[in-house]
Amino acid sequence: SSSDEQYERDNDDPTAHAIEECIEYIKTMLSTMDGGRLSVSPYDTAWVALIKDLVEKDVPRFPSSLDWIQQHQLPDGSWGDEHFFCAYDRLINTLACVVALRSWNVHADKSEKGIRYIRENVCKLEDANADHMPCGFEVVFPALLQKARNLGIEDLPYDAPIVRDVYNARDRKIKRIPMEELHNKETTLLYSLEGLENLEWEKLLKLQATDGSFLSSPSSTAFAFMQTKDENCLKFIENTVQKFDGGAPHSFPMDLLTRLWAVDRLQRLGISRFFDSEISDILSYIYRHWNADKGIFSRSDQEIVDIDDTAMGFRLLRLHGYDIDPKVFMNFKNDDEKKFFCWGGEMIESPTPIYNLYRASQVRFPGEKILEQAENFAYDFLQDRVAKNQLLDKWFISKHLPDEIKIVLEMPWYASLPRVVTRYYLHQYGGGDDVWIGKVLYRMQEINNEVYMELARLDFNRCQAQHQIDWLYMQEHPRDITRGPAVS
């Protein structure tokens, strides 16, 4: 608006200057997103570090990954997210890094410290919340323990009761895996190949993504390369390590997810109007990759789809005038026609994908039965979770998530006012404190950062101040307000 422009031009005002700086920072970030700015995963970096050079077998192919590991050990001897403690995350990251260091017999002091940490903290798995267990933990943790045992690392708690429980969970999961399906079509199991046995690589290599990865996972792809020496696997790993200065994220790229959630956060924080051209470019990118028959996944050019990304994409595209058919949600509906799921074979239902389905179902036109069914299911599911106080999520950790869900259930989209939504969301948005769950905990800068929060606060307070001025003027000059041309 013209008042926005006037405000931003007023360089004598420190608030205006701060707003301008935030806007420039965010504009640069949005226009250079690429595959997403993801935090590095020590676990995946350790798997990359295990790869041997093809010529000199007794040296690592990626020494920069070993360097990353030795530079990022935390003071207590662990590896993992420094600012949020999750026993699963710390233990799997630390075990992987210890295995990598021991495999190359380097930094003995750091591996000893890591072993001591695992020994002293493995008992914390007993009290860890299963909702926050990383993807595939019960499969890949035992595989890493076996690697450690093969390396002759004797001081690890291989037979602790909680470790035996993990082994039992692994056995139960392995029995349920349809091996025929695993080898013949893209499933989420491609994400954790390093935890599986008896794999038929000739068949699996046909399921590689176009960039050479297995479901965008550096660890799964590194394991595949160790087994097959496939050049496309190696290219993916080389590109990833180069982008992340020796490290590797839990998944890359995540080009669709980072773009969608960035736009969603900017809109709900009430600051999207500063980035109209960037958002237009982002949604054009999403639409180019939209599969009208199946939906989308966190990255483009992937056969697998999920309801979370599809619901967010559907909602944002429709709100911005794109012609999007809701039949896409038929892919996520059970045969009984009442229940929706995130993706096929899902074991634990989680609130956030259904929450995003609920939000998507509200931007419907009359007669769109599938969206009516989606809304009914999602509303009942979320109300049930609220009543039971079961709002911990397996993809996303935020202390404000329960409040966010409760308010959306109480205040339907058609009855909400943008500035009121912003007022609530300023309290619910966790900024840099929010954490995501993959194989490890991770963070996404384009979605959760303090600059979004800073700009939103400055802008909201500025708007409130202007409203106060207008309100005072209206009280002091009521005749000016009522005087005006007659309406015919």
Tab-separated table of C-alpha atoms in Angstrom:
chain	number	residue	atom	x	y	z
A	1	SER	CA	0.000	0.000	0.000
A	2	SER	CA	1.047	3.667	-0.330
A	3	SER	CA	1.372	3.994	3.464
A	4	ASP	CA	3.732	0.972	3.448
A	5	GLU	CA	5.868	2.624	0.784
A	6	GLN	CA	5.833	5.941	2.619
A	7	TYR	CA	6.865	4.188	5.802
A	8	GLU	CA	9.724	2.331	4.138
A	9	ARG	CA	10.982	5.531	2.450
A	10	ASP	CA	11.257	7.322	5.778
A	11	ASN	CA	14.894	6.471	6.459
A	12	ASP	CA	15.020	8.754	9.504
A	13	ASP	CA	12.746	6.347	11.326
A	14	PRO	CA	14.794	3.484	12.890
A	15	THR	CA	11.804	1.144	12.704
A	16	ALA	CA	11.412	1.822	8.988
A	17	HIS	CA	15.116	1.139	8.490
A	18	ALA	CA	14.858	-2.153	10.429
A	19	ILE	CA	11.839	-3.184	8.350
A	20	GLU	CA	13.687	-2.410	5.144
A	21	GLU	CA	16.687	-4.501	6.223
A	22	CYS	CA	14.444	-7.466	7.067
A	23	ILE	CA	12.643	-7.195	3.731
A	24	GLU	CA	15.905	-7.141	1.766
A	25	TYR	CA	17.239	-10.162	3.680
A	26	ILE	CA	14.068	-12.182	3.068
A	27	LYS	CA	13.829	-11.167	-0.610
A	28	THR	CA	17.373	-12.436	-1.169
A	29	MET	CA	16.606	-15.690	0.643
A	30	LEU	CA	13.384	-16.325	-1.296
A	31	SER	CA	15.002	-15.689	-4.661
A	32	THR	CA	17.926	-18.064	-3.987
A	33	MET	CA	16.148	-21.075	-2.476
A	34	ASP	CA	17.396	-23.798	-4.828
A	35	GLY	CA	16.876	-27.128	-3.006
A	36	GLY	CA	16.458	-25.552	0.424
A	37	ARG	CA	18.773	-24.336	3.186
A	38	LEU	CA	18.777	-27.388	5.449
A	39	SER	CA	20.852	-28.044	8.545
A	40	VAL	CA	23.569	-30.698	8.223
A	41	SER	CA	22.849	-34.180	9.591
A	42	PRO	CA	25.814	-35.736	11.467
A	43	TYR	CA	24.245	-39.161	10.804
A	44	ASP	CA	24.162	-38.744	7.019
A	45	THR	CA	27.576	-37.075	7.000
A	46	ALA	CA	28.993	-40.107	8.836
A	47	TRP	CA	27.624	-42.489	6.191
A	48	VAL	CA	29.229	-40.360	3.473
A	49	ALA	CA	32.506	-40.382	5.428
A	50	LEU	CA	32.496	-44.208	5.372
A	51	ILE	CA	32.867	-44.304	1.570
A	52	LYS	CA	36.314	-45.515	0.491
A	53	ASP	CA	38.264	-43.959	-2.339
A	54	LEU	CA	37.881	-46.048	-5.482
A	55	VAL	CA	41.609	-45.874	-6.292
A	56	GLU	CA	43.315	-45.807	-2.898
A	57	LYS	CA	41.097	-48.137	-0.886
A	58	ASP	CA	42.582	-47.234	2.499
A	59	VAL	CA	41.635	-43.540	2.381
A	60	PRO	CA	38.209	-41.862	2.534
A	61	ARG	CA	36.644	-40.626	-0.689
A	62	PHE	CA	35.250	-37.623	1.200
A	63	PRO	CA	37.833	-36.440	3.772
A	64	SER	CA	35.899	-33.168	4.121
A	65	SER	CA	33.046	-35.176	5.686
A	66	LEU	CA	35.406	-36.584	8.316
A	67	ASP	CA	36.611	-33.038	8.957
A	68	TRP	CA	33.016	-31.893	9.425
A	69	ILE	CA	32.456	-34.642	12.002
A	70	GLN	CA	35.528	-33.804	14.050
A	71	GLN	CA	34.638	-30.088	14.005
A	72	HIS	CA	31.027	-30.488	15.168
A	73	GLN	CA	31.160	-32.681	18.271
A	74	LEU	CA	29.234	-31.072	21.130
A	75	PRO	CA	30.964	-30.406	24.487
A	76	ASP	CA	29.259	-33.415	26.134
A	77	GLY	CA	30.729	-35.785	23.528
A	78	SER	CA	27.581	-36.183	21.445
A	79	TRP	CA	26.596	-35.098	17.947
A	80	GLY	CA	23.144	-33.781	17.082
A	81	ASP	CA	20.902	-30.750	17.438
A	82	GLU	CA	22.641	-28.458	19.888
A	83	HIS	CA	19.586	-26.505	21.040
A	84	PHE	CA	16.941	-29.221	21.392
A	85	PHE	CA	17.601	-32.489	23.199
A	86	CYS	CA	16.007	-35.659	21.852
A	87	ALA	CA	17.586	-38.939	23.003
A	88	TYR	CA	16.910	-40.678	19.680
A	89	ASP	CA	18.566	-37.873	17.731
A	90	ARG	CA	21.661	-37.580	19.923
A	91	LEU	CA	22.268	-41.328	20.120
A	92	ILE	CA	21.888	-42.167	16.435
A	93	ASN	CA	24.007	-39.192	15.357
A	94	THR	CA	26.688	-39.992	17.919
A	95	LEU	CA	26.812	-43.704	17.114
A	96	ALA	CA	27.150	-42.973	13.379
A	97	CYS	CA	29.965	-40.473	13.958
A	98	VAL	CA	31.810	-42.864	16.285
A	99	VAL	CA	31.576	-45.617	13.652
A	100	ALA	CA	32.935	-43.247	10.984
A	101	LEU	CA	35.878	-42.089	13.123
A	102	ARG	CA	36.737	-45.638	14.235
A	103	SER	CA	36.497	-46.957	10.669
A	104	TRP	CA	39.361	-44.646	9.680
A	105	ASN	CA	41.170	-44.741	13.047
A	106	VAL	CA	41.207	-40.962	13.397
A	107	HIS	CA	40.462	-38.613	16.310
A	108	ALA	CA	40.507	-41.380	18.929
A	109	ASP	CA	39.826	-38.852	21.697
A	110	LYS	CA	36.590	-37.780	20.032
A	111	SER	CA	35.372	-41.326	19.382
A	112	GLU	CA	36.136	-42.277	23.020
A	113	LYS	CA	34.139	-39.298	24.220
A	114	GLY	CA	31.285	-40.327	21.915
A	115	ILE	CA	31.349	-43.935	23.161
A	116	ARG	CA	31.210	-42.719	26.751
A	117	TYR	CA	28.243	-40.505	25.894
A	118	ILE	CA	26.330	-43.431	24.335
A	119	ARG	CA	27.082	-45.680	27.295
A	120	GLU	CA	25.897	-43.108	29.832
A	121	ASN	CA	22.826	-41.921	27.939
A	122	VAL	CA	21.343	-44.954	26.170
A	123	CYS	CA	19.020	-45.429	29.158
A	124	LYS	CA	17.306	-42.152	28.191
A	125	LEU	CA	15.654	-43.998	25.308
A	126	GLU	CA	13.370	-45.598	27.915
A	127	ASP	CA	11.725	-42.249	28.662
A	128	ALA	CA	11.983	-40.775	25.162
A	129	ASN	CA	8.690	-39.929	23.504
A	130	ALA	CA	7.935	-42.345	20.668
A	131	ASP	CA	6.185	-39.548	18.755
A	132	HIS	CA	9.586	-37.888	18.317
A	133	MET	CA	11.385	-41.034	17.143
A	134	PRO	CA	13.179	-40.250	13.855
A	135	CYS	CA	12.144	-42.038	10.652
A	136	GLY	CA	13.473	-45.580	10.461
A	137	PHE	CA	15.274	-45.372	13.824
A	138	GLU	CA	14.349	-48.930	14.834
A	139	VAL	CA	15.864	-50.212	11.567
A	140	VAL	CA	19.023	-48.112	11.188
A	141	PHE	CA	20.125	-47.996	14.852
A	142	PRO	CA	20.615	-51.802	15.058
A	143	ALA	CA	22.443	-51.737	11.704
A	144	LEU	CA	24.876	-49.161	13.115
A	145	LEU	CA	25.358	-51.196	16.293
A	146	GLN	CA	26.292	-54.185	14.147
A	147	LYS	CA	28.840	-52.052	12.293
A	148	ALA	CA	30.292	-50.936	15.619
A	149	ARG	CA	30.517	-54.552	16.814
A	150	ASN	CA	32.266	-55.535	13.570
A	151	LEU	CA	34.805	-52.768	14.186
A	152	GLY	CA	35.588	-54.277	17.581
A	153	ILE	CA	34.156	-51.421	19.634
A	154	GLU	CA	33.593	-53.238	22.918
A	155	ASP	CA	32.383	-50.515	25.254
A	156	LEU	CA	28.926	-50.012	23.783
A	157	PRO	CA	25.732	-51.203	25.560
A	158	TYR	CA	24.849	-53.869	22.984
A	159	ASP	CA	22.796	-55.903	25.457
A	160	ALA	CA	21.072	-53.169	27.452
A	161	PRO	CA	17.338	-53.916	27.878
A	162	ILE	CA	16.294	-50.811	25.919
A	163	VAL	CA	18.629	-51.795	23.063
A	164	ARG	CA	17.049	-55.255	22.992
A	165	ASP	CA	13.664	-53.520	22.737
A	166	VAL	CA	14.913	-51.624	19.667
A	167	TYR	CA	16.094	-54.912	18.106
A	168	ASN	CA	12.664	-56.440	18.730
A	169	ALA	CA	10.968	-53.435	17.128
A	170	ARG	CA	13.325	-53.834	14.158
A	171	ASP	CA	12.384	-57.507	13.762
A	172	ARG	CA	8.670	-56.672	13.849
A	173	LYS	CA	9.087	-53.948	11.237
A	174	ILE	CA	11.247	-56.099	8.925
A	175	LYS	CA	8.579	-58.829	8.945
A	176	ARG	CA	5.997	-56.318	7.739
A	177	ILE	CA	8.132	-55.032	4.859
A	178	PRO	CA	6.760	-56.250	1.516
A	179	MET	CA	10.105	-57.077	-0.144
A	180	GLU	CA	8.488	-57.518	-3.550
A	181	GLU	CA	7.012	-54.025	-3.360
A	182	LEU	CA	10.292	-52.580	-2.060
A	183	HIS	CA	12.146	-53.797	-5.143
A	184	ASN	CA	9.550	-52.858	-7.733
A	185	LYS	CA	8.117	-49.440	-6.909
A	186	GLU	CA	9.117	-46.272	-5.112
A	187	THR	CA	8.162	-46.503	-1.455
A	188	THR	CA	9.340	-44.688	1.674
A	189	LEU	CA	11.570	-47.710	2.419
A	190	LEU	CA	14.080	-46.325	-0.101
A	191	TYR	CA	14.802	-43.675	2.527
A	192	SER	CA	16.405	-46.225	4.905
A	193	LEU	CA	18.164	-48.803	2.709
A	194	GLU	CA	21.195	-48.771	5.023
A	195	GLY	CA	19.109	-50.544	7.665
A	196	LEU	CA	17.853	-53.343	5.403
A	197	GLU	CA	19.365	-56.678	4.364
A	198	ASN	CA	19.072	-59.078	1.407
A	199	LEU	CA	18.547	-56.305	-1.112
A	200	GLU	CA	18.452	-56.939	-4.863
A	201	TRP	CA	20.437	-53.993	-6.175
A	202	GLU	CA	19.783	-54.654	-9.844
A	203	LYS	CA	16.107	-54.003	-9.244
A	204	LEU	CA	16.639	-51.169	-6.771
A	205	LEU	CA	18.863	-49.165	-9.110
A	206	LYS	CA	15.876	-48.813	-11.423
A	207	LEU	CA	14.150	-46.838	-8.643
A	208	GLN	CA	16.806	-44.128	-8.384
A	209	ALA	CA	15.703	-40.513	-8.664
A	210	THR	CA	16.940	-38.532	-11.655
A	211	ASP	CA	19.726	-37.006	-9.534
A	212	GLY	CA	21.047	-40.472	-8.604
A	213	SER	CA	19.689	-40.501	-5.056
A	214	PHE	CA	17.389	-42.912	-3.283
A	215	LEU	CA	14.494	-40.779	-2.075
A	216	SER	CA	16.857	-37.787	-1.639
A	217	SER	CA	18.624	-39.493	1.288
A	218	PRO	CA	22.438	-39.064	1.418
A	219	SER	CA	22.836	-41.937	3.916
A	220	SER	CA	20.681	-44.360	1.917
A	221	THR	CA	22.455	-43.318	-1.292
A	222	ALA	CA	25.913	-43.610	0.318
A	223	PHE	CA	25.063	-47.153	1.410
A	224	ALA	CA	23.804	-47.940	-2.102
A	225	PHE	CA	27.071	-46.678	-3.572
A	226	MET	CA	29.119	-48.859	-1.196
A	227	GLN	CA	27.160	-51.879	-2.407
A	228	THR	CA	27.000	-51.082	-6.140
A	229	LYS	CA	29.699	-48.477	-7.026
A	230	ASP	CA	26.993	-46.835	-9.133
A	231	GLU	CA	28.229	-43.603	-10.725
A	232	ASN	CA	24.915	-41.790	-10.377
A	233	CYS	CA	24.899	-42.420	-6.623
A	234	LEU	CA	28.396	-40.965	-6.431
A	235	LYS	CA	27.415	-37.867	-8.421
A	236	PHE	CA	24.527	-37.152	-6.046
A	237	ILE	CA	26.805	-37.494	-3.011
A	238	GLU	CA	29.525	-35.329	-4.567
A	239	ASN	CA	27.042	-32.570	-5.386
A	240	THR	CA	25.526	-32.688	-1.897
A	241	VAL	CA	28.862	-32.639	-0.056
A	242	GLN	CA	30.023	-29.734	-2.202
A	243	LYS	CA	26.857	-27.730	-1.443
A	244	PHE	CA	27.132	-28.320	2.306
A	245	ASP	CA	30.902	-27.888	2.793
A	246	GLY	CA	31.637	-31.511	3.646
A	247	GLY	CA	28.380	-32.175	5.452
A	248	ALA	CA	25.170	-33.784	4.221
A	249	PRO	CA	21.582	-32.963	5.259
A	250	HIS	CA	19.080	-35.712	6.085
A	251	SER	CA	17.421	-35.145	2.700
A	252	PHE	CA	18.170	-33.025	-0.344
A	253	PRO	CA	16.671	-31.355	-2.265
A	254	MET	CA	13.419	-30.335	-0.570
A	255	ASP	CA	12.551	-27.690	-3.120
A	256	LEU	CA	8.753	-27.955	-2.948
A	257	LEU	CA	8.367	-28.219	0.817
A	258	THR	CA	10.652	-25.276	1.617
A	259	ARG	CA	8.873	-23.053	-0.914
A	260	LEU	CA	5.365	-23.972	0.218
A	261	TRP	CA	5.964	-23.602	3.925
A	262	ALA	CA	7.879	-20.345	3.440
A	263	VAL	CA	4.870	-18.806	1.661
A	264	ASP	CA	2.516	-20.174	4.327
A	265	ARG	CA	4.592	-18.668	7.154
A	266	LEU	CA	4.877	-15.277	5.439
A	267	GLN	CA	1.115	-15.149	4.861
A	268	ARG	CA	0.169	-16.102	8.391
A	269	LEU	CA	2.656	-13.637	9.858
A	270	GLY	CA	0.952	-10.894	7.836
A	271	ILE	CA	4.052	-9.888	5.865
A	272	SER	CA	3.473	-11.597	2.505
A	273	ARG	CA	2.520	-8.288	0.820
A	274	PHE	CA	6.185	-7.249	0.889
A	275	PHE	CA	7.082	-10.255	-1.281
A	276	ASP	CA	4.369	-10.414	-3.944
A	277	SER	CA	6.729	-10.966	-6.892
A	278	GLU	CA	8.807	-13.592	-5.041
A	279	ILE	CA	5.665	-15.462	-3.952
A	280	SER	CA	4.310	-15.301	-7.496
A	281	ASP	CA	7.533	-16.903	-8.777
A	282	ILE	CA	7.413	-19.564	-6.059
A	283	LEU	CA	3.811	-20.557	-6.794
A	284	SER	CA	4.538	-20.637	-10.513
A	285	TYR	CA	7.369	-23.076	-9.695
A	286	ILE	CA	5.014	-25.214	-7.575
A	287	TYR	CA	2.379	-25.267	-10.311
A	288	ARG	CA	4.922	-26.401	-12.909
A	289	HIS	CA	5.639	-29.438	-10.733
A	290	TRP	CA	2.023	-30.076	-9.682
A	291	ASN	CA	0.765	-33.539	-10.599
A	292	ALA	CA	-2.998	-33.197	-11.009
A	293	ASP	CA	-3.531	-36.967	-10.761
A	294	LYS	CA	-1.286	-37.847	-7.826
A	295	GLY	CA	-0.210	-34.768	-5.856
A	296	ILE	CA	3.307	-33.817	-4.794
A	297	PHE	CA	6.133	-34.688	-2.402
A	298	SER	CA	8.724	-32.552	-0.588
A	299	ARG	CA	10.849	-32.533	-3.753
A	300	SER	CA	9.956	-32.315	-7.415
A	301	ASP	CA	10.582	-35.169	-9.916
A	302	GLN	CA	9.583	-37.846	-7.378
A	303	GLU	CA	7.007	-40.611	-7.859
A	304	ILE	CA	6.108	-40.770	-4.168
A	305	VAL	CA	3.491	-38.285	-2.967
A	306	ASP	CA	2.192	-37.321	0.481
A	307	ILE	CA	-0.888	-35.571	1.780
A	308	ASP	CA	1.053	-32.923	3.728
A	309	ASP	CA	2.796	-31.315	0.747
A	310	THR	CA	-0.212	-31.942	-1.495
A	311	ALA	CA	-2.631	-30.236	0.917
A	312	MET	CA	-0.353	-27.223	1.414
A	313	GLY	CA	0.217	-26.942	-2.342
A	314	PHE	CA	-3.496	-27.279	-3.140
A	315	ARG	CA	-4.478	-24.630	-0.625
A	316	LEU	CA	-1.904	-22.022	-1.626
A	317	LEU	CA	-2.375	-22.522	-5.367
A	318	ARG	CA	-6.162	-22.292	-5.109
A	319	LEU	CA	-5.981	-19.182	-2.919
A	320	HIS	CA	-3.798	-17.550	-5.556
A	321	GLY	CA	-6.213	-18.224	-8.413
A	322	TYR	CA	-4.828	-21.436	-9.903
A	323	ASP	CA	-7.358	-23.934	-11.253
A	324	ILE	CA	-6.666	-26.983	-9.057
A	325	ASP	CA	-8.857	-30.101	-9.030
A	326	PRO	CA	-9.474	-31.605	-5.557
A	327	LYS	CA	-9.736	-35.141	-7.014
A	328	VAL	CA	-6.025	-35.372	-6.172
A	329	PHE	CA	-7.044	-36.172	-2.571
A	330	MET	CA	-8.622	-39.446	-3.717
A	331	ASN	CA	-5.073	-40.864	-3.645
A	332	PHE	CA	-4.951	-40.437	0.124
A	333	LYS	CA	-8.286	-41.954	0.972
A	334	ASN	CA	-8.892	-45.429	2.330
A	335	ASP	CA	-11.259	-47.832	0.604
A	336	ASP	CA	-13.868	-47.317	3.305
A	337	GLU	CA	-14.134	-43.729	1.978
A	338	LYS	CA	-13.939	-42.211	5.444
A	339	LYS	CA	-10.283	-42.138	6.403
A	340	PHE	CA	-7.364	-40.197	4.906
A	341	PHE	CA	-3.672	-40.996	5.359
A	342	CYS	CA	-0.364	-39.206	4.774
A	343	TRP	CA	1.019	-41.953	2.525
A	344	GLY	CA	0.633	-45.670	1.950
A	345	GLY	CA	1.863	-48.002	4.681
A	346	GLU	CA	1.897	-45.313	7.355
A	347	MET	CA	2.230	-46.837	10.839
A	348	ILE	CA	1.712	-43.815	13.123
A	349	GLU	CA	-0.822	-41.144	12.246
A	350	SER	CA	0.342	-37.651	13.042
A	351	PRO	CA	-1.497	-34.353	13.610
A	352	THR	CA	0.243	-31.913	11.238
A	353	PRO	CA	-0.525	-33.620	7.887
A	354	ILE	CA	-4.192	-33.923	8.893
A	355	TYR	CA	-4.132	-30.336	10.168
A	356	ASN	CA	-2.942	-29.166	6.742
A	357	LEU	CA	-5.597	-31.347	5.090
A	358	TYR	CA	-8.204	-29.597	7.259
A	359	ARG	CA	-6.936	-26.172	6.196
A	360	ALA	CA	-6.966	-27.238	2.528
A	361	SER	CA	-10.504	-28.646	2.784
A	362	GLN	CA	-11.873	-25.231	3.756
A	363	VAL	CA	-11.009	-23.556	0.443
A	364	ARG	CA	-13.634	-25.501	-1.475
A	365	PHE	CA	-16.375	-24.700	-3.931
A	366	PRO	CA	-19.954	-26.016	-3.573
A	367	GLY	CA	-20.331	-29.650	-4.554
A	368	GLU	CA	-16.711	-30.713	-3.966
A	369	LYS	CA	-17.592	-33.881	-2.046
A	370	ILE	CA	-14.018	-35.080	-1.563
A	371	LEU	CA	-13.170	-31.859	0.296
A	372	GLU	CA	-16.307	-32.159	2.428
A	373	GLN	CA	-15.256	-35.696	3.372
A	374	ALA	CA	-11.702	-34.500	4.036
A	375	GLU	CA	-12.965	-31.738	6.313
A	376	ASN	CA	-15.234	-34.081	8.285
A	377	PHE	CA	-12.468	-36.633	8.771
A	378	ALA	CA	-9.799	-34.056	9.644
A	379	TYR	CA	-12.051	-32.174	12.068
A	380	ASP	CA	-13.015	-35.352	13.946
A	381	PHE	CA	-9.407	-36.605	13.977
A	382	LEU	CA	-8.033	-33.337	15.355
A	383	GLN	CA	-10.836	-32.886	17.896
A	384	ASP	CA	-10.158	-36.407	19.158
A	385	ARG	CA	-6.441	-35.615	19.518
A	386	VAL	CA	-7.224	-32.366	21.347
A	387	ALA	CA	-9.605	-34.165	23.728
A	388	LYS	CA	-6.959	-36.819	24.490
A	389	ASN	CA	-4.152	-34.242	24.621
A	390	GLN	CA	-2.255	-36.230	21.978
A	391	LEU	CA	-0.859	-33.427	19.859
A	392	LEU	CA	2.805	-34.360	19.708
A	393	ASP	CA	3.809	-34.706	16.084
A	394	LYS	CA	6.206	-37.117	14.375
A	395	TRP	CA	7.351	-34.580	11.749
A	396	PHE	CA	7.486	-31.289	13.604
A	397	ILE	CA	8.362	-30.154	17.143
A	398	SER	CA	6.833	-26.889	18.344
A	399	LYS	CA	5.557	-26.089	21.822
A	400	HIS	CA	2.861	-23.903	20.222
A	401	LEU	CA	1.418	-26.572	17.910
A	402	PRO	CA	-1.455	-27.582	20.263
A	403	ASP	CA	-2.662	-23.956	20.493
A	404	GLU	CA	-2.331	-23.531	16.731
A	405	ILE	CA	-4.553	-26.558	16.080
A	406	LYS	CA	-7.123	-25.595	18.729
A	407	ILE	CA	-7.555	-22.084	17.314
A	408	VAL	CA	-7.988	-23.327	13.733
A	409	LEU	CA	-10.707	-25.724	14.928
A	410	GLU	CA	-12.489	-22.903	16.780
A	411	MET	CA	-12.100	-20.310	14.017
A	412	PRO	CA	-12.909	-21.633	10.515
A	413	TRP	CA	-11.124	-20.028	7.582
A	414	TYR	CA	-14.292	-18.409	6.183
A	415	ALA	CA	-14.853	-16.652	9.533
A	416	SER	CA	-11.280	-15.514	10.123
A	417	LEU	CA	-9.833	-12.040	9.630
A	418	PRO	CA	-6.235	-11.811	8.349
A	419	ARG	CA	-5.019	-9.397	11.046
A	420	VAL	CA	-6.610	-11.505	13.785
A	421	VAL	CA	-4.941	-14.619	12.347
A	422	THR	CA	-1.639	-12.727	12.374
A	423	ARG	CA	-2.146	-11.676	15.996
A	424	TYR	CA	-2.579	-15.314	17.030
A	425	TYR	CA	0.221	-16.607	14.826
A	426	LEU	CA	2.743	-14.144	16.256
A	427	HIS	CA	2.407	-16.166	19.469
A	428	GLN	CA	2.354	-19.558	17.736
A	429	TYR	CA	5.257	-19.138	15.314
A	430	GLY	CA	8.350	-20.573	16.971
A	431	GLY	CA	10.886	-18.882	14.705
A	432	GLY	CA	14.291	-20.504	14.994
A	433	ASP	CA	13.144	-22.678	17.919
A	434	ASP	CA	10.961	-24.975	15.802
A	435	VAL	CA	12.549	-28.306	14.841
A	436	TRP	CA	11.655	-30.836	12.137
A	437	ILE	CA	12.044	-34.616	12.302
A	438	GLY	CA	13.515	-36.764	9.520
A	439	LYS	CA	16.132	-39.447	10.180
A	440	VAL	CA	17.478	-36.886	12.630
A	441	LEU	CA	16.265	-33.537	13.924
A	442	TYR	CA	16.818	-30.777	11.393
A	443	ARG	CA	16.017	-27.141	10.673
A	444	MET	CA	14.966	-25.278	7.536
A	445	GLN	CA	16.050	-21.665	7.372
A	446	GLU	CA	13.486	-20.585	4.768
A	447	ILE	CA	10.652	-21.735	7.031
A	448	ASN	CA	11.787	-21.057	10.571
A	449	ASN	CA	13.961	-18.053	11.249
A	450	GLU	CA	14.063	-15.030	13.500
A	451	VAL	CA	14.031	-12.485	10.645
A	452	TYR	CA	10.462	-13.479	9.707
A	453	MET	CA	9.482	-12.979	13.336
A	454	GLU	CA	11.288	-9.651	13.639
A	455	LEU	CA	9.668	-8.239	10.498
A	456	ALA	CA	6.234	-9.511	11.555
A	457	ARG	CA	6.520	-7.887	14.998
A	458	LEU	CA	7.776	-4.571	13.634
A	459	ASP	CA	5.081	-4.468	10.979
A	460	PHE	CA	2.272	-5.493	13.330
A	461	ASN	CA	3.237	-2.876	15.919
A	462	ARG	CA	3.509	-0.247	13.192
A	463	CYS	CA	0.012	-1.126	11.924
A	464	GLN	CA	-1.395	-1.029	15.453
A	465	ALA	CA	0.161	2.387	16.037
A	466	GLN	CA	-1.440	3.660	12.820
A	467	HIS	CA	-4.817	2.245	13.878
A	468	GLN	CA	-4.489	4.058	17.221
A	469	ILE	CA	-3.802	7.341	15.417
A	470	ASP	CA	-6.793	6.792	13.128
A	471	TRP	CA	-9.025	5.901	16.076
A	472	LEU	CA	-8.034	9.026	18.001
A	473	TYR	CA	-8.659	11.147	14.925
A	474	MET	CA	-12.097	9.597	14.491
A	475	GLN	CA	-12.953	10.400	18.114
A	476	GLU	CA	-11.721	13.976	17.831
A	477	HIS	CA	-13.271	14.691	14.409
A	478	PRO	CA	-16.475	12.651	14.180
A	479	ARG	CA	-18.014	15.089	11.674
A	480	ASP	CA	-15.136	14.582	9.245
A	481	ILE	CA	-15.757	10.858	9.364
A	482	THR	CA	-19.502	11.042	8.762
A	483	ARG	CA	-19.326	13.844	6.171
A	484	GLY	CA	-19.026	12.520	2.635
A	485	PRO	CA	-20.838	12.095	-0.657
A	486	ALA	CA	-24.293	10.585	-0.449
A	487	VAL	CA	-24.681	7.006	-1.612
A	488	SER	CA	-27.355	6.710	-4.282
